[in-house]
PDB file of C-alpha atoms in Angstrom:
ATOM      1  CA  MET A   1    -136.068 126.001 -33.294  1.00  0.00           C
ATOM      2  CA  LEU A   2    -138.421 122.961 -32.259  1.00  0.00           C
ATOM      3  CA  SER A   3    -136.039 121.325 -30.192  1.00  0.00           C
ATOM      4  CA  VAL A   4    -135.009 124.553 -28.545  1.00  0.00           C
ATOM      5  CA  SER A   5    -138.354 125.947 -27.789  1.00  0.00           C
ATOM      6  CA  GLY A   6    -139.454 122.540 -26.418  1.00  0.00           C
ATOM      7  CA  LYS A   7    -136.556 122.326 -24.086  1.00  0.00           C
ATOM      8  CA  GLU A   8    -137.201 125.730 -22.895  1.00  0.00           C
ATOM      9  CA  GLN A   9    -140.832 125.030 -22.162  1.00  0.00           C
ATOM     10  CA  GLY A  10    -140.250 121.602 -20.758  1.00  0.00           C
ATOM     11  CA  VAL A  11    -142.034 120.010 -23.807  1.00  0.00           C
ATOM     12  CA  ALA A  12    -140.671 116.525 -24.777  1.00  0.00           C
ATOM     13  CA  VAL A  13    -139.726 116.730 -28.474  1.00  0.00           C
ATOM     14  CA  ASP A  14    -138.407 113.650 -30.555  1.00  0.00           C
ATOM     15  CA  LEU A  15    -136.989 114.905 -33.797  1.00  0.00           C
ATOM     16  CA  PRO A  16    -136.333 111.815 -35.585  1.00  0.00           C
ATOM     17  CA  SER A  17    -140.170 111.031 -35.435  1.00  0.00           C
ATOM     18  CA  LEU A  18    -141.432 114.624 -35.052  1.00  0.00           C
ATOM     19  CA  SER A  19    -143.233 113.558 -32.187  1.00  0.00           C
ATOM     20  CA  VAL A  20    -144.020 116.356 -29.554  1.00  0.00           C
ATOM     21  CA  GLY A  21    -145.677 115.959 -25.993  1.00  0.00           C
ATOM     22  CA  ILE A  22    -148.358 118.537 -26.676  1.00  0.00           C
ATOM     23  CA  PRO A  23    -152.206 117.573 -26.810  1.00  0.00           C
ATOM     24  CA  GLN A  24    -153.000 118.781 -29.928  1.00  0.00           C
ATOM     25  CA  VAL A  25    -150.173 117.460 -32.035  1.00  0.00           C
ATOM     26  CA  GLY A  26    -152.241 115.289 -34.324  1.00  0.00           C
ATOM     27  CA  ALA A  27    -154.449 117.838 -35.320  1.00  0.00           C
ATOM     28  CA  LEU A  28    -151.800 120.277 -35.909  1.00  0.00           C
ATOM     29  CA  VAL A  29    -149.486 117.913 -37.915  1.00  0.00           C
ATOM     30  CA  ASP A  30    -152.440 116.400 -39.944  1.00  0.00           C
ATOM     31  CA  PHE A  31    -153.425 120.020 -40.932  1.00  0.00           C
ATOM     32  CA  ALA A  32    -150.017 120.966 -41.857  1.00  0.00           C
ATOM     33  CA  LEU A  33    -149.635 117.892 -43.849  1.00  0.00           C
ATOM     34  CA  ALA A  34    -152.849 118.402 -45.793  1.00  0.00           C
ATOM     35  CA  ALA A  35    -152.129 121.909 -46.583  1.00  0.00           C
ATOM     36  CA  VAL A  36    -148.787 121.417 -48.021  1.00  0.00           C
ATOM     37  CA  SER A  37    -149.741 118.017 -50.027  1.00  0.00           C
ATOM     38  CA  PRO A  38    -148.988 118.243 -53.628  1.00  0.00           C
ATOM     39  CA  ALA A  39    -151.928 116.332 -54.493  1.00  0.00           C
ATOM     40  CA  ARG A  40    -154.051 119.221 -53.041  1.00  0.00           C
ATOM     41  CA  ASP A  41    -156.629 116.930 -51.528  1.00  0.00           C
ATOM     42  CA  ILE A  42    -159.421 119.520 -50.719  1.00  0.00           C
ATOM     43  CA  ALA A  43    -161.609 116.841 -48.774  1.00  0.00           C
ATOM     44  CA  ALA A  44    -158.748 116.062 -46.245  1.00  0.00           C
ATOM     45  CA  LEU A  45    -157.693 119.608 -45.886  1.00  0.00           C
ATOM     46  CA  THR A  46    -161.347 120.421 -44.999  1.00  0.00           C
ATOM     47  CA  VAL A  47    -161.408 117.513 -42.506  1.00  0.00           C
ATOM     48  CA  THR A  48    -158.113 118.467 -40.583  1.00  0.00           C
ATOM     49  CA  ARG A  49    -159.098 122.192 -40.814  1.00  0.00           C
ATOM     50  CA  ASP A  50    -162.492 121.500 -39.172  1.00  0.00           C
ATOM     51  CA  ARG A  51    -160.849 119.221 -36.621  1.00  0.00           C
ATOM     52  CA  LEU A  52    -158.096 121.939 -35.819  1.00  0.00           C
ATOM     53  CA  VAL A  53    -161.045 124.339 -35.342  1.00  0.00           C
ATOM     54  CA  ALA A  54    -162.945 122.026 -33.087  1.00  0.00           C
ATOM     55  CA  GLU A  55    -159.920 121.420 -30.852  1.00  0.00           C
ATOM     56  CA  MET A  56    -158.108 124.734 -30.747  1.00  0.00           C
ATOM     57  CA  GLY A  57    -160.507 127.345 -32.140  1.00  0.00           C
ATOM     58  CA  GLU A  58    -160.836 129.236 -35.552  1.00  0.00           C
ATOM     59  CA  ALA A  59    -158.167 131.951 -34.436  1.00  0.00           C
ATOM     60  CA  ALA A  60    -155.555 129.173 -33.812  1.00  0.00           C
ATOM     61  CA  MET A  61    -156.552 127.241 -37.176  1.00  0.00           C
ATOM     62  CA  VAL A  62    -155.897 130.771 -39.138  1.00  0.00           C
ATOM     63  CA  ASP A  63    -152.368 131.069 -37.242  1.00  0.00           C
ATOM     64  CA  ALA A  64    -151.409 127.500 -38.206  1.00  0.00           C
ATOM     65  CA  ALA A  65    -152.415 128.401 -41.892  1.00  0.00           C
ATOM     66  CA  ALA A  66    -150.286 131.404 -41.651  1.00  0.00           C
ATOM     67  CA  VAL A  67    -147.171 129.490 -40.361  1.00  0.00           C
ATOM     68  CA  VAL A  68    -147.793 126.836 -43.079  1.00  0.00           C
ATOM     69  CA  ALA A  69    -147.855 129.771 -45.684  1.00  0.00           C
ATOM     70  CA  ASN A  70    -144.611 131.275 -43.970  1.00  0.00           C
ATOM     71  CA  PHE A  71    -142.585 128.004 -44.433  1.00  0.00           C
ATOM     72  CA  GLU A  72    -143.956 127.562 -48.033  1.00  0.00           C
ATOM     73  CA  MET A  73    -142.457 131.045 -48.377  1.00  0.00           C
ATOM     74  CA  MET A  74    -139.170 130.205 -46.425  1.00  0.00           C
ATOM     75  CA  THR A  75    -138.419 127.002 -48.095  1.00  0.00           C
ATOM     76  CA  ARG A  76    -138.572 128.516 -51.581  1.00  0.00           C
ATOM     77  CA  LEU A  77    -136.420 131.412 -50.255  1.00  0.00           C
ATOM     78  CA  ALA A  78    -133.739 128.973 -48.841  1.00  0.00           C
ATOM     79  CA  GLU A  79    -133.654 126.642 -51.897  1.00  0.00           C
ATOM     80  CA  GLY A  80    -133.647 129.450 -54.491  1.00  0.00           C
ATOM     81  CA  THR A  81    -130.782 131.441 -52.830  1.00  0.00           C
ATOM     82  CA  GLY A  82    -128.911 128.340 -51.923  1.00  0.00           C
ATOM     83  CA  ALA A  83    -128.969 128.978 -48.223  1.00  0.00           C
ATOM     84  CA  VAL A  84    -126.869 126.839 -45.836  1.00  0.00           C
ATOM     85  CA  LEU A  85    -126.880 126.434 -42.133  1.00  0.00           C
ATOM     86  CA  HIS A  86    -124.134 127.937 -40.214  1.00  0.00           C
ATOM     87  CA  ARG A  87    -124.850 126.908 -36.716  1.00  0.00           C
ATOM     88  CA  LYS A  88    -123.468 123.523 -35.553  1.00  0.00           C
ATOM     89  CA  SER A  89    -126.632 123.212 -33.527  1.00  0.00           C
ATOM     90  CA  SER A  90    -129.050 123.779 -36.396  1.00  0.00           C
ATOM     91  CA  MET A  91    -126.822 121.124 -38.500  1.00  0.00           C
ATOM     92  CA  ALA A  92    -127.577 118.559 -35.875  1.00  0.00           C
ATOM     93  CA  ALA A  93    -131.141 119.165 -35.594  1.00  0.00           C
ATOM     94  CA  GLY A  94    -131.356 118.726 -39.306  1.00  0.00           C
ATOM     95  CA  THR A  95    -129.421 115.581 -39.225  1.00  0.00           C
ATOM     96  CA  ALA A  96    -131.646 114.353 -36.305  1.00  0.00           C
ATOM     97  CA  VAL A  97    -134.928 114.702 -38.590  1.00  0.00           C
ATOM     98  CA  GLY A  98    -133.373 113.304 -41.546  1.00  0.00           C
ATOM     99  CA  ALA A  99    -132.952 116.238 -43.721  1.00  0.00           C
ATOM    100  CA  ASP A 100    -129.218 115.700 -44.791  1.00  0.00           C
ATOM    101  CA  ALA A 101    -130.998 113.648 -47.344  1.00  0.00           C
ATOM    102  CA  PHE A 102    -132.490 116.978 -48.957  1.00  0.00           C
ATOM    103  CA  LEU A 103    -128.944 118.545 -49.314  1.00  0.00           C
ATOM    104  CA  ARG A 104    -128.765 119.734 -52.934  1.00  0.00           C
ATOM    105  CA  HIS A 105    -126.058 122.155 -52.678  1.00  0.00           C
TER     106      HIS A 105
ATOM    107  CA  MET B   1    -166.591 129.620 -45.288  1.00  0.00           C
ATOM    108  CA  ALA B   2    -166.323 132.879 -43.527  1.00  0.00           C
ATOM    109  CA  VAL B   3    -163.121 133.038 -41.812  1.00  0.00           C
ATOM    110  CA  SER B   4    -162.111 135.852 -39.284  1.00  0.00           C
ATOM    111  CA  ILE B   5    -158.439 136.769 -40.008  1.00  0.00           C
ATOM    112  CA  ARG B   6    -156.588 139.003 -37.642  1.00  0.00           C
ATOM    113  CA  LYS B   7    -156.119 142.447 -39.112  1.00  0.00           C
ATOM    114  CA  ASP B   8    -152.298 142.485 -39.234  1.00  0.00           C
ATOM    115  CA  LEU B   9    -152.280 139.400 -41.029  1.00  0.00           C
ATOM    116  CA  ALA B  10    -154.981 140.218 -43.581  1.00  0.00           C
ATOM    117  CA  ASP B  11    -153.255 143.587 -44.155  1.00  0.00           C
ATOM    118  CA  ALA B  12    -150.049 141.793 -44.832  1.00  0.00           C
ATOM    119  CA  HIS B  13    -151.515 139.425 -47.543  1.00  0.00           C
ATOM    120  CA  GLU B  14    -153.391 142.033 -49.098  1.00  0.00           C
ATOM    121  CA  TYR B  15    -150.203 144.149 -49.603  1.00  0.00           C
ATOM    122  CA  THR B  16    -148.526 141.000 -50.961  1.00  0.00           C
ATOM    123  CA  TRP B  17    -151.102 140.416 -53.693  1.00  0.00           C
ATOM    124  CA  ARG B  18    -150.908 144.092 -54.611  1.00  0.00           C
ATOM    125  CA  ALA B  19    -146.999 143.820 -54.668  1.00  0.00           C
ATOM    126  CA  LEU B  20    -147.113 140.756 -56.915  1.00  0.00           C
ATOM    127  CA  ALA B  21    -148.570 142.976 -59.744  1.00  0.00           C
ATOM    128  CA  SER B  22    -146.603 145.995 -58.949  1.00  0.00           C
ATOM    129  CA  ALA B  23    -143.171 147.361 -60.492  1.00  0.00           C
ATOM    130  CA  GLY B  24    -140.310 146.037 -58.373  1.00  0.00           C
ATOM    131  CA  THR B  25    -136.681 147.045 -58.778  1.00  0.00           C
ATOM    132  CA  TRP B  26    -135.638 144.881 -61.764  1.00  0.00           C
ATOM    133  CA  TRP B  27    -138.933 143.831 -63.216  1.00  0.00           C
ATOM    134  CA  SER B  28    -141.974 145.920 -64.445  1.00  0.00           C
ATOM    135  CA  SER B  29    -145.469 145.815 -63.232  1.00  0.00           C
ATOM    136  CA  ARG B  30    -146.415 143.884 -66.420  1.00  0.00           C
ATOM    137  CA  GLN B  31    -143.569 141.481 -66.047  1.00  0.00           C
ATOM    138  CA  ARG B  32    -144.272 140.968 -62.433  1.00  0.00           C
ATOM    139  CA  ARG B  33    -147.938 140.304 -62.771  1.00  0.00           C
ATOM    140  CA  GLU B  34    -147.418 137.640 -65.498  1.00  0.00           C
ATOM    141  CA  LEU B  35    -144.531 135.969 -63.490  1.00  0.00           C
ATOM    142  CA  SER B  36    -146.850 135.755 -60.379  1.00  0.00           C
ATOM    143  CA  GLU B  37    -149.413 134.069 -62.444  1.00  0.00           C
ATOM    144  CA  THR B  38    -146.823 131.557 -63.347  1.00  0.00           C
ATOM    145  CA  ALA B  39    -145.812 131.307 -59.620  1.00  0.00           C
ATOM    146  CA  VAL B  40    -149.360 130.721 -58.291  1.00  0.00           C
ATOM    147  CA  ALA B  41    -150.155 128.341 -61.041  1.00  0.00           C
ATOM    148  CA  SER B  42    -146.926 126.327 -60.346  1.00  0.00           C
ATOM    149  CA  VAL B  43    -147.523 126.185 -56.608  1.00  0.00           C
ATOM    150  CA  TRP B  44    -150.346 123.411 -57.212  1.00  0.00           C
ATOM    151  CA  GLY B  45    -149.956 122.352 -60.973  1.00  0.00           C
ATOM    152  CA  GLY B  46    -146.208 122.083 -61.123  1.00  0.00           C
ATOM    153  CA  PRO B  47    -143.577 123.639 -63.526  1.00  0.00           C
ATOM    154  CA  ALA B  48    -145.620 123.192 -66.488  1.00  0.00           C
ATOM    155  CA  ALA B  49    -148.995 124.367 -65.421  1.00  0.00           C
ATOM    156  CA  SER B  50    -148.360 128.146 -66.611  1.00  0.00           C
ATOM    157  CA  PRO B  51    -150.115 129.357 -69.619  1.00  0.00           C
ATOM    158  CA  HIS B  52    -147.128 131.502 -70.127  1.00  0.00           C
ATOM    159  CA  LEU B  53    -145.097 128.309 -70.660  1.00  0.00           C
ATOM    160  CA  ARG B  54    -147.004 127.123 -73.610  1.00  0.00           C
ATOM    161  CA  ALA B  55    -144.935 126.687 -76.738  1.00  0.00           C
ATOM    162  CA  ASP B  56    -146.717 129.489 -78.351  1.00  0.00           C
ATOM    163  CA  ALA B  57    -146.835 131.900 -75.439  1.00  0.00           C
ATOM    164  CA  ARG B  58    -145.572 135.544 -75.889  1.00  0.00           C
ATOM    165  CA  THR B  59    -144.487 137.114 -72.587  1.00  0.00           C
ATOM    166  CA  GLU B  60    -143.331 140.335 -71.350  1.00  0.00           C
ATOM    167  CA  ALA B  61    -140.826 138.708 -68.919  1.00  0.00           C
ATOM    168  CA  GLY B  62    -139.570 136.153 -71.446  1.00  0.00           C
ATOM    169  CA  ARG B  63    -139.373 132.378 -71.429  1.00  0.00           C
ATOM    170  CA  ALA B  64    -136.247 132.001 -69.120  1.00  0.00           C
ATOM    171  CA  ALA B  65    -137.688 134.002 -66.352  1.00  0.00           C
ATOM    172  CA  HIS B  66    -141.081 132.221 -66.364  1.00  0.00           C
ATOM    173  CA  GLU B  67    -139.266 128.824 -66.466  1.00  0.00           C
ATOM    174  CA  ALA B  68    -136.994 129.799 -63.317  1.00  0.00           C
ATOM    175  CA  VAL B  69    -140.216 131.022 -61.388  1.00  0.00           C
ATOM    176  CA  ALA B  70    -142.085 127.732 -62.232  1.00  0.00           C
ATOM    177  CA  ARG B  71    -139.237 125.687 -61.173  1.00  0.00           C
ATOM    178  CA  MET B  72    -138.710 127.400 -57.677  1.00  0.00           C
ATOM    179  CA  ALA B  73    -142.515 127.750 -57.111  1.00  0.00           C
ATOM    180  CA  SER B  74    -143.383 123.983 -57.820  1.00  0.00           C
ATOM    181  CA  GLY B  75    -142.525 122.843 -54.195  1.00  0.00           C
ATOM    182  CA  ALA B  76    -139.530 120.504 -53.910  1.00  0.00           C
ATOM    183  CA  PRO B  77    -137.737 122.045 -56.980  1.00  0.00           C
ATOM    184  CA  GLU B  78    -134.394 120.637 -58.406  1.00  0.00           C
ATOM    185  CA  VAL B  79    -132.538 123.806 -57.756  1.00  0.00           C
ATOM    186  CA  SER B  80    -128.870 123.360 -57.776  1.00  0.00           C
ATOM    187  CA  ARG B  81    -125.759 125.635 -58.194  1.00  0.00           C
ATOM    188  CA  GLU B  82    -125.276 124.740 -61.690  1.00  0.00           C
ATOM    189  CA  TRP B  83    -128.893 125.572 -62.448  1.00  0.00           C
ATOM    190  CA  TYR B  84    -128.510 128.837 -60.556  1.00  0.00           C
ATOM    191  CA  ALA B  85    -125.569 129.856 -62.323  1.00  0.00           C
ATOM    192  CA  ALA B  86    -127.141 129.095 -65.836  1.00  0.00           C
ATOM    193  CA  THR B  87    -130.091 130.717 -64.832  1.00  0.00           C
ATOM    194  CA  THR B  88    -128.411 133.963 -63.512  1.00  0.00           C
ATOM    195  CA  LYS B  89    -126.222 134.094 -66.624  1.00  0.00           C
ATOM    196  CA  GLU B  90    -129.310 134.553 -68.803  1.00  0.00           C
ATOM    197  CA  LEU B  91    -131.271 136.677 -66.366  1.00  0.00           C
ATOM    198  CA  GLY B  92    -128.661 138.657 -64.058  1.00  0.00           C
ATOM    199  CA  SER B  93    -128.148 138.016 -60.441  1.00  0.00           C
ATOM    200  CA  LEU B  94    -130.271 140.976 -59.213  1.00  0.00           C
ATOM    201  CA  GLU B  95    -133.224 140.194 -61.350  1.00  0.00           C
ATOM    202  CA  TYR B  96    -132.886 136.442 -60.115  1.00  0.00           C
ATOM    203  CA  VAL B  97    -132.981 137.603 -56.578  1.00  0.00           C
ATOM    204  CA  GLU B  98    -135.924 139.744 -57.100  1.00  0.00           C
ATOM    205  CA  LEU B  99    -137.652 136.543 -58.775  1.00  0.00           C
ATOM    206  CA  VAL B 100    -136.989 134.429 -55.674  1.00  0.00           C
ATOM    207  CA  GLY B 101    -138.730 136.974 -53.390  1.00  0.00           C
ATOM    208  CA  LEU B 102    -141.651 137.016 -56.023  1.00  0.00           C
ATOM    209  CA  VAL B 103    -142.053 133.109 -55.904  1.00  0.00           C
ATOM    210  CA  ALA B 104    -141.698 133.039 -52.259  1.00  0.00           C
ATOM    211  CA  THR B 105    -144.215 135.391 -51.350  1.00  0.00           C
ATOM    212  CA  ALA B 106    -146.595 134.144 -54.053  1.00  0.00           C
ATOM    213  CA  ALA B 107    -146.234 130.842 -52.709  1.00  0.00           C
ATOM    214  CA  ALA B 108    -147.389 132.023 -49.195  1.00  0.00           C
ATOM    215  CA  ALA B 109    -150.189 133.981 -50.387  1.00  0.00           C
ATOM    216  CA  THR B 110    -151.397 130.942 -52.269  1.00  0.00           C
ATOM    217  CA  SER B 111    -150.807 128.479 -49.562  1.00  0.00           C
ATOM    218  CA  PHE B 112    -152.680 130.800 -47.105  1.00  0.00           C
ATOM    219  CA  ARG B 113    -155.983 131.043 -49.101  1.00  0.00           C
ATOM    220  CA  ASN B 114    -155.950 127.454 -49.923  1.00  0.00           C
ATOM    221  CA  SER B 115    -155.389 126.244 -46.362  1.00  0.00           C
ATOM    222  CA  LEU B 116    -158.331 128.461 -45.305  1.00  0.00           C
ATOM    223  CA  GLY B 117    -160.474 126.911 -48.010  1.00  0.00           C
ATOM    224  CA  LEU B 118    -160.531 130.293 -49.871  1.00  0.00           C
ATOM    225  CA  PRO B 119    -160.259 130.789 -53.714  1.00  0.00           C
ATOM    226  CA  ALA B 120    -156.874 132.346 -54.852  1.00  0.00           C
ATOM    227  CA  CYS B 121    -156.933 136.081 -55.103  1.00  0.00           C
ATOM    228  CA  GLU B 122    -157.335 137.773 -58.441  1.00  0.00           C
ATOM    229  CA  LEU B 123    -154.032 139.616 -59.014  1.00  0.00           C
ATOM    230  CA  PRO B 124    -154.696 143.484 -59.548  1.00  0.00           C
ATOM    231  CA  ASP B 125    -154.355 144.582 -63.025  1.00  0.00           C
ATOM    232  CA  ALA B 126    -150.756 145.587 -64.237  1.00  0.00           C
ATOM    233  CA  THR B 127    -149.875 149.170 -64.770  1.00  0.00           C
ATOM    234  CA  ASP B 128    -147.381 150.740 -67.073  1.00  0.00           C
ATOM    235  CA  ASP B 129    -144.966 151.260 -64.399  1.00  0.00           C
ATOM    236  CA  GLU B 130    -141.218 150.369 -65.172  1.00  0.00           C
ATOM    237  CA  PRO B 131    -138.839 148.882 -62.668  1.00  0.00           C
ATOM    238  CA  THR B 132    -137.391 151.421 -60.210  1.00  0.00           C
ATOM    239  CA  ARG B 133    -133.831 150.457 -60.988  1.00  0.00           C
ATOM    240  CA  VAL B 134    -132.944 151.573 -57.534  1.00  0.00           C
ATOM    241  CA  PRO B 135    -129.000 150.872 -57.307  1.00  0.00           C
ATOM    242  CA  PRO B 136    -128.132 148.027 -54.944  1.00  0.00           C
ATOM    243  CA  PRO B 137    -126.332 148.459 -51.756  1.00  0.00           C
ATOM    244  CA  MET B 138    -122.502 147.556 -51.743  1.00  0.00           C
ATOM    245  CA  LEU B 139    -122.797 143.822 -52.545  1.00  0.00           C
ATOM    246  CA  ALA B 140    -120.368 140.932 -51.470  1.00  0.00           C
ATOM    247  CA  ASP B 141    -120.092 137.356 -52.248  1.00  0.00           C
ATOM    248  CA  ALA B 142    -121.585 135.033 -49.435  1.00  0.00           C
ATOM    249  CA  THR B 143    -120.539 131.738 -48.144  1.00  0.00           C
ATOM    250  CA  LEU B 144    -123.999 131.012 -46.748  1.00  0.00           C
ATOM    251  CA  ASN B 145    -125.950 131.841 -50.013  1.00  0.00           C
ATOM    252  CA  TRP B 146    -125.258 131.480 -53.799  1.00  0.00           C
ATOM    253  CA  VAL B 147    -126.709 134.793 -54.427  1.00  0.00           C
ATOM    254  CA  PRO B 148    -124.994 138.141 -53.864  1.00  0.00           C
ATOM    255  CA  VAL B 149    -125.875 140.068 -50.686  1.00  0.00           C
ATOM    256  CA  ALA B 150    -125.496 143.475 -49.143  1.00  0.00           C
ATOM    257  CA  ALA B 151    -121.925 143.843 -47.623  1.00  0.00           C
ATOM    258  CA  PRO B 152    -120.757 142.493 -44.975  1.00  0.00           C
ATOM    259  CA  ALA B 153    -121.485 139.063 -46.273  1.00  0.00           C
ATOM    260  CA  ASP B 154    -122.422 136.171 -43.618  1.00  0.00           C
ATOM    261  CA  ALA B 155    -122.987 138.525 -40.675  1.00  0.00           C
ATOM    262  CA  GLU B 156    -126.601 137.256 -40.416  1.00  0.00           C
ATOM    263  CA  ALA B 157    -128.196 133.918 -41.053  1.00  0.00           C
ATOM    264  CA  ALA B 158    -128.562 132.779 -44.564  1.00  0.00           C
ATOM    265  CA  VAL B 159    -132.274 133.277 -44.919  1.00  0.00           C
ATOM    266  CA  VAL B 160    -131.912 136.837 -43.436  1.00  0.00           C
ATOM    267  CA  GLN B 161    -129.465 138.029 -45.734  1.00  0.00           C
ATOM    268  CA  ALA B 162    -130.786 136.066 -48.852  1.00  0.00           C
ATOM    269  CA  LEU B 163    -132.689 138.954 -50.430  1.00  0.00           C
ATOM    270  CA  THR B 164    -130.587 142.099 -49.357  1.00  0.00           C
ATOM    271  CA  ALA B 165    -129.187 142.831 -52.668  1.00  0.00           C
ATOM    272  CA  VAL B 166    -132.691 143.879 -53.526  1.00  0.00           C
ATOM    273  CA  PRO B 167    -133.810 145.754 -50.220  1.00  0.00           C
ATOM    274  CA  ALA B 168    -137.524 146.190 -51.724  1.00  0.00           C
ATOM    275  CA  SER B 169    -137.961 142.517 -52.126  1.00  0.00           C
ATOM    276  CA  SER B 170    -136.449 141.799 -48.841  1.00  0.00           C
ATOM    277  CA  ALA B 171    -138.744 144.191 -46.996  1.00  0.00           C
ATOM    278  CA  ASP B 172    -141.914 142.661 -48.730  1.00  0.00           C
ATOM    279  CA  LEU B 173    -140.931 139.203 -47.488  1.00  0.00           C
ATOM    280  CA  TRP B 174    -140.139 140.115 -44.016  1.00  0.00           C
ATOM    281  CA  ARG B 175    -143.230 142.216 -43.726  1.00  0.00           C
ATOM    282  CA  LEU B 176    -145.296 139.116 -44.333  1.00  0.00           C
ATOM    283  CA  GLY B 177    -143.079 136.945 -42.244  1.00  0.00           C
ATOM    284  CA  ASP B 178    -143.708 139.255 -39.200  1.00  0.00           C
ATOM    285  CA  ALA B 179    -147.464 138.710 -39.710  1.00  0.00           C
ATOM    286  CA  GLN B 180    -147.520 134.978 -40.485  1.00  0.00           C
ATOM    287  CA  TYR B 181    -144.752 133.583 -38.036  1.00  0.00           C
ATOM    288  CA  ILE B 182    -143.151 135.659 -35.387  1.00  0.00           C
ATOM    289  CA  PRO B 183    -142.336 139.371 -35.375  1.00  0.00           C
ATOM    290  CA  ASP B 184    -138.456 139.742 -35.592  1.00  0.00           C
ATOM    291  CA  GLU B 185    -138.165 141.586 -32.263  1.00  0.00           C
ATOM    292  CA  GLU B 186    -139.898 138.613 -30.698  1.00  0.00           C
ATOM    293  CA  MET B 187    -137.671 135.846 -32.331  1.00  0.00           C
ATOM    294  CA  VAL B 188    -135.375 135.170 -29.227  1.00  0.00           C
ATOM    295  CA  ASP B 189    -138.414 134.946 -26.791  1.00  0.00           C
ATOM    296  CA  LEU B 190    -139.041 131.226 -26.521  1.00  0.00           C
ATOM    297  CA  TRP B 191    -142.466 131.832 -24.885  1.00  0.00           C
ATOM    298  CA  TRP B 192    -143.731 134.514 -27.361  1.00  0.00           C
ATOM    299  CA  THR B 193    -147.299 133.710 -28.378  1.00  0.00           C
ATOM    300  CA  ARG B 194    -150.193 135.553 -30.131  1.00  0.00           C
ATOM    301  CA  GLY B 195    -152.508 133.707 -27.571  1.00  0.00           C
ATOM    302  CA  THR B 196    -153.440 130.990 -30.130  1.00  0.00           C
ATOM    303  CA  LEU B 197    -150.589 128.781 -30.756  1.00  0.00           C
ATOM    304  CA  SER B 198    -147.511 128.356 -28.414  1.00  0.00           C
ATOM    305  CA  ARG B 199    -144.000 128.468 -29.817  1.00  0.00           C
ATOM    306  CA  VAL B 200    -143.697 124.821 -29.651  1.00  0.00           C
ATOM    307  CA  GLU B 201    -146.767 124.359 -31.756  1.00  0.00           C
ATOM    308  CA  ILE B 202    -145.478 127.074 -34.100  1.00  0.00           C
ATOM    309  CA  GLU B 203    -142.353 125.439 -34.487  1.00  0.00           C
ATOM    310  CA  LEU B 204    -143.835 121.968 -34.996  1.00  0.00           C
ATOM    311  CA  ILE B 205    -145.881 123.189 -37.999  1.00  0.00           C
ATOM    312  CA  ALA B 206    -142.714 125.005 -39.184  1.00  0.00           C
ATOM    313  CA  THR B 207    -140.555 121.788 -39.100  1.00  0.00           C
ATOM    314  CA  ARG B 208    -143.242 119.573 -40.709  1.00  0.00           C
ATOM    315  CA  VAL B 209    -143.815 121.962 -43.502  1.00  0.00           C
ATOM    316  CA  SER B 210    -139.978 122.398 -44.032  1.00  0.00           C
ATOM    317  CA  PHE B 211    -139.682 118.611 -43.990  1.00  0.00           C
ATOM    318  CA  SER B 212    -142.539 117.987 -46.464  1.00  0.00           C
ATOM    319  CA  ARG B 213    -140.771 120.400 -48.768  1.00  0.00           C
ATOM    320  CA  LYS B 214    -137.489 118.573 -48.689  1.00  0.00           C
ATOM    321  CA  CYS B 215    -135.848 121.744 -47.451  1.00  0.00           C
ATOM    322  CA  HIS B 216    -132.496 120.979 -45.814  1.00  0.00           C
ATOM    323  CA  TYR B 217    -132.502 124.596 -44.329  1.00  0.00           C
TER     324      TYR B 217
END
């Protein structure tokens, strides 16, 4: 969906590096990384949350936290039910970001 | 830190915390509450973090259920088809499907509070309510999932049909998904936004989290 939405909106997306041509990419990615860190680094999460609020506002930070939460949910749903991709385009996107290494099924 | 959370999102999370301690289709209120405790503990503490997995623990749901929940909740679990087969042999396939829904929604609820710098919610007290045991819809084996799904199988994407064998669990998960991500009816609109994050920004976060969780899907 990242590559499809980027193409639709004319935003450059490089899947292998997960680099995206939007101004707040660093703030968004750093926040997401801190939020899912298994080490639960509260200090890093606080810094990245404050930066995201400063750059995009509190409502955007809350929505970013909600998207993180959603994919903490969806990844467990997919793993627990043995979900596999059925579209060739989705499989190709997964290959592009290196997700084939995560195949366990 | 006082954070303003839009109402539909706050309501969806409040509903989720209540549902985690309420009777489900195949697990009682007491069983679901203690299994949710294991899920929440395991999201950050790993599969051995739950007090219900201590050697001397006496549980309502049983050790096998707690072990399954802890394994799935702990992030990048080693979940294989063989493990699934062995686990469902012990728990039952519909009981297992409900546990996946419990783990997934508990992980979301825990993650959201953590990301906002808020303490985890206290789970509501359990009740004496027993599982509803509402009969499942007509089921079919799927090729896109290990778990049985509502017939006809594979008519929808794997994650969409994943919990359909237990409709109440499926409804709980998608209620939360609509508020957290993109409402189902807006999914095809690649310009849809709540006025905060663009669709590209939403998908960037989604991809980053999925990659961090080593999720192939």
